Amino acid sequence: MMKKTIITVLGKDSVGIIAKVCTYLANNKINILDINQTITGGYFNMMMIVESDEIHKTFPDMAMELEQIGEEIGVRIQAQHAEIFEMMHRI
């Protein structure tokens, strides 16, 4: 079972960013629990909380594949376990 994961996407805005990321997630049976995206000054910023009971890939494989998708479309995509993300952003 995949624990909750935080996926962030940052970069210059272009057509198809959300579609590409969501297609990957759907193809891997990863459910989007929450999503927030903004475009400021031509820069795209998206944060997603996802999880899946059905994913057959390891976390490092999924994170690497998302990074590769980001490189293909000109943005930076990072996946982190939710627990690590929360610890890093505590005040």
JSON list of C-alpha atoms in Angstrom, two decimals:
[
{"chain": "A", "resi": 1, "resn": "MET", "atom": "CA", "xyz": [0.00, 0.00, 0.00]},
{"chain": "A", "resi": 2, "resn": "MET", "atom": "CA", "xyz": [1.31, 3.43, -0.96]},
{"chain": "A", "resi": 3, "resn": "LYS", "atom": "CA", "xyz": [1.22, 5.93, 1.86]},
{"chain": "A", "resi": 4, "resn": "LYS", "atom": "CA", "xyz": [0.11, 9.47, 1.18]},
{"chain": "A", "resi": 5, "resn": "THR", "atom": "CA", "xyz": [2.51, 11.21, -1.15]},
{"chain": "A", "resi": 6, "resn": "ILE", "atom": "CA", "xyz": [2.99, 14.89, -1.91]},
{"chain": "A", "resi": 7, "resn": "ILE", "atom": "CA", "xyz": [3.73, 15.70, -5.54]},
{"chain": "A", "resi": 8, "resn": "THR", "atom": "CA", "xyz": [4.88, 19.20, -6.45]},
{"chain": "A", "resi": 9, "resn": "VAL", "atom": "CA", "xyz": [5.18, 20.57, -9.96]},
{"chain": "A", "resi": 10, "resn": "LEU", "atom": "CA", "xyz": [7.00, 23.86, -10.64]},
{"chain": "A", "resi": 11, "resn": "GLY", "atom": "CA", "xyz": [8.02, 25.59, -13.84]},
{"chain": "A", "resi": 12, "resn": "LYS", "atom": "CA", "xyz": [7.14, 27.82, -16.75]},
{"chain": "A", "resi": 13, "resn": "ASP", "atom": "CA", "xyz": [3.48, 27.41, -17.65]},
{"chain": "A", "resi": 14, "resn": "SER", "atom": "CA", "xyz": [2.60, 25.51, -20.82]},
{"chain": "A", "resi": 15, "resn": "VAL", "atom": "CA", "xyz": [-0.30, 23.55, -22.24]},
{"chain": "A", "resi": 16, "resn": "GLY", "atom": "CA", "xyz": [-0.76, 20.00, -20.96]},
{"chain": "A", "resi": 17, "resn": "ILE", "atom": "CA", "xyz": [1.13, 19.96, -17.66]},
{"chain": "A", "resi": 18, "resn": "ILE", "atom": "CA", "xyz": [-1.84, 18.83, -15.58]},
{"chain": "A", "resi": 19, "resn": "ALA", "atom": "CA", "xyz": [-2.94, 16.38, -18.29]},
{"chain": "A", "resi": 20, "resn": "LYS", "atom": "CA", "xyz": [0.47, 14.72, -18.46]},
{"chain": "A", "resi": 21, "resn": "VAL", "atom": "CA", "xyz": [0.82, 14.32, -14.69]},
{"chain": "A", "resi": 22, "resn": "CYS", "atom": "CA", "xyz": [-2.77, 13.15, -14.19]},
{"chain": "A", "resi": 23, "resn": "THR", "atom": "CA", "xyz": [-2.51, 10.66, -17.07]},
{"chain": "A", "resi": 24, "resn": "TYR", "atom": "CA", "xyz": [0.55, 9.10, -15.42]},
{"chain": "A", "resi": 25, "resn": "LEU", "atom": "CA", "xyz": [-1.27, 8.89, -12.09]},
{"chain": "A", "resi": 26, "resn": "ALA", "atom": "CA", "xyz": [-4.41, 7.37, -13.64]},
{"chain": "A", "resi": 27, "resn": "ASN", "atom": "CA", "xyz": [-2.38, 4.82, -15.62]},
{"chain": "A", "resi": 28, "resn": "ASN", "atom": "CA", "xyz": [-0.73, 3.73, -12.36]},
{"chain": "A", "resi": 29, "resn": "LYS", "atom": "CA", "xyz": [-4.00, 3.64, -10.37]},
{"chain": "A", "resi": 30, "resn": "ILE", "atom": "CA", "xyz": [-2.90, 6.47, -8.09]},
{"chain": "A", "resi": 31, "resn": "ASN", "atom": "CA", "xyz": [-5.78, 8.48, -6.65]},
{"chain": "A", "resi": 32, "resn": "ILE", "atom": "CA", "xyz": [-5.64, 12.25, -6.26]},
{"chain": "A", "resi": 33, "resn": "LEU", "atom": "CA", "xyz": [-6.94, 13.17, -2.80]},
{"chain": "A", "resi": 34, "resn": "ASP", "atom": "CA", "xyz": [-6.33, 16.91, -3.09]},
{"chain": "A", "resi": 35, "resn": "ILE", "atom": "CA", "xyz": [-4.94, 19.25, -5.72]},
{"chain": "A", "resi": 36, "resn": "ASN", "atom": "CA", "xyz": [-4.08, 22.94, -5.75]},
{"chain": "A", "resi": 37, "resn": "GLN", "atom": "CA", "xyz": [-2.55, 24.82, -8.64]},
{"chain": "A", "resi": 38, "resn": "THR", "atom": "CA", "xyz": [-1.77, 28.43, -9.44]},
{"chain": "A", "resi": 39, "resn": "ILE", "atom": "CA", "xyz": [-0.17, 30.34, -12.25]},
{"chain": "A", "resi": 40, "resn": "THR", "atom": "CA", "xyz": [1.70, 33.47, -11.22]},
{"chain": "A", "resi": 41, "resn": "GLY", "atom": "CA", "xyz": [3.61, 35.63, -13.67]},
{"chain": "A", "resi": 42, "resn": "GLY", "atom": "CA", "xyz": [3.65, 32.81, -16.22]},
{"chain": "A", "resi": 43, "resn": "TYR", "atom": "CA", "xyz": [4.98, 30.22, -13.74]},
{"chain": "A", "resi": 44, "resn": "PHE", "atom": "CA", "xyz": [3.01, 27.10, -12.92]},
{"chain": "A", "resi": 45, "resn": "ASN", "atom": "CA", "xyz": [2.86, 25.75, -9.35]},
{"chain": "A", "resi": 46, "resn": "MET", "atom": "CA", "xyz": [0.88, 22.63, -8.42]},
{"chain": "A", "resi": 47, "resn": "MET", "atom": "CA", "xyz": [0.73, 20.55, -5.26]},
{"chain": "A", "resi": 48, "resn": "MET", "atom": "CA", "xyz": [-1.11, 17.23, -5.08]},
{"chain": "A", "resi": 49, "resn": "ILE", "atom": "CA", "xyz": [-1.77, 14.76, -2.29]},
{"chain": "A", "resi": 50, "resn": "VAL", "atom": "CA", "xyz": [-2.12, 11.26, -3.69]},
{"chain": "A", "resi": 51, "resn": "GLU", "atom": "CA", "xyz": [-2.32, 7.64, -2.56]},
{"chain": "A", "resi": 52, "resn": "SER", "atom": "CA", "xyz": [-3.02, 4.18, -3.94]},
{"chain": "A", "resi": 53, "resn": "ASP", "atom": "CA", "xyz": [-3.71, 0.70, -2.67]},
{"chain": "A", "resi": 54, "resn": "GLU", "atom": "CA", "xyz": [-3.03, -0.73, -6.13]},
{"chain": "A", "resi": 55, "resn": "ILE", "atom": "CA", "xyz": [0.32, 0.67, -7.26]},
{"chain": "A", "resi": 56, "resn": "HIS", "atom": "CA", "xyz": [2.80, -2.04, -8.23]},
{"chain": "A", "resi": 57, "resn": "LYS", "atom": "CA", "xyz": [5.88, 0.21, -8.40]},
{"chain": "A", "resi": 58, "resn": "THR", "atom": "CA", "xyz": [8.29, 1.15, -5.68]},
{"chain": "A", "resi": 59, "resn": "PHE", "atom": "CA", "xyz": [8.24, 4.73, -4.42]},
{"chain": "A", "resi": 60, "resn": "PRO", "atom": "CA", "xyz": [11.70, 5.49, -5.88]},
{"chain": "A", "resi": 61, "resn": "ASP", "atom": "CA", "xyz": [10.59, 4.18, -9.30]},
{"chain": "A", "resi": 62, "resn": "MET", "atom": "CA", "xyz": [7.44, 6.31, -9.26]},
{"chain": "A", "resi": 63, "resn": "ALA", "atom": "CA", "xyz": [9.38, 9.40, -8.15]},
{"chain": "A", "resi": 64, "resn": "MET", "atom": "CA", "xyz": [11.98, 8.87, -10.90]},
{"chain": "A", "resi": 65, "resn": "GLU", "atom": "CA", "xyz": [9.30, 8.40, -13.58]},
{"chain": "A", "resi": 66, "resn": "LEU", "atom": "CA", "xyz": [7.58, 11.62, -12.48]},
{"chain": "A", "resi": 67, "resn": "GLU", "atom": "CA", "xyz": [10.92, 13.46, -12.60]},
{"chain": "A", "resi": 68, "resn": "GLN", "atom": "CA", "xyz": [11.43, 12.16, -16.16]},
{"chain": "A", "resi": 69, "resn": "ILE", "atom": "CA", "xyz": [7.99, 13.37, -17.18]},
{"chain": "A", "resi": 70, "resn": "GLY", "atom": "CA", "xyz": [8.90, 16.77, -15.74]},
{"chain": "A", "resi": 71, "resn": "GLU", "atom": "CA", "xyz": [12.08, 16.87, -17.81]},
{"chain": "A", "resi": 72, "resn": "GLU", "atom": "CA", "xyz": [10.11, 16.00, -20.95]},
{"chain": "A", "resi": 73, "resn": "ILE", "atom": "CA", "xyz": [7.63, 18.84, -20.43]},
{"chain": "A", "resi": 74, "resn": "GLY", "atom": "CA", "xyz": [10.05, 21.41, -18.99]},
{"chain": "A", "resi": 75, "resn": "VAL", "atom": "CA", "xyz": [8.97, 21.50, -15.34]},
{"chain": "A", "resi": 76, "resn": "ARG", "atom": "CA", "xyz": [10.34, 20.10, -12.08]},
{"chain": "A", "resi": 77, "resn": "ILE", "atom": "CA", "xyz": [8.28, 17.32, -10.52]},
{"chain": "A", "resi": 78, "resn": "GLN", "atom": "CA", "xyz": [9.12, 16.05, -7.06]},
{"chain": "A", "resi": 79, "resn": "ALA", "atom": "CA", "xyz": [7.42, 13.30, -5.03]},
{"chain": "A", "resi": 80, "resn": "GLN", "atom": "CA", "xyz": [7.86, 13.00, -1.27]},
{"chain": "A", "resi": 81, "resn": "HIS", "atom": "CA", "xyz": [6.29, 10.82, 1.39]},
{"chain": "A", "resi": 82, "resn": "ALA", "atom": "CA", "xyz": [3.73, 12.99, 3.18]},
{"chain": "A", "resi": 83, "resn": "GLU", "atom": "CA", "xyz": [5.37, 12.34, 6.57]},
{"chain": "A", "resi": 84, "resn": "ILE", "atom": "CA", "xyz": [8.72, 13.66, 5.34]},
{"chain": "A", "resi": 85, "resn": "PHE", "atom": "CA", "xyz": [7.08, 16.67, 3.69]},
{"chain": "A", "resi": 86, "resn": "GLU", "atom": "CA", "xyz": [5.25, 17.52, 6.92]},
{"chain": "A", "resi": 87, "resn": "MET", "atom": "CA", "xyz": [8.42, 17.23, 9.02]},
{"chain": "A", "resi": 88, "resn": "MET", "atom": "CA", "xyz": [10.34, 19.48, 6.63]},
{"chain": "A", "resi": 89, "resn": "HIS", "atom": "CA", "xyz": [7.66, 22.18, 6.79]},
{"chain": "A", "resi": 90, "resn": "ARG", "atom": "CA", "xyz": [6.99, 22.30, 10.51]},
{"chain": "A", "resi": 91, "resn": "ILE", "atom": "CA", "xyz": [7.56, 25.61, 12.21]}
]
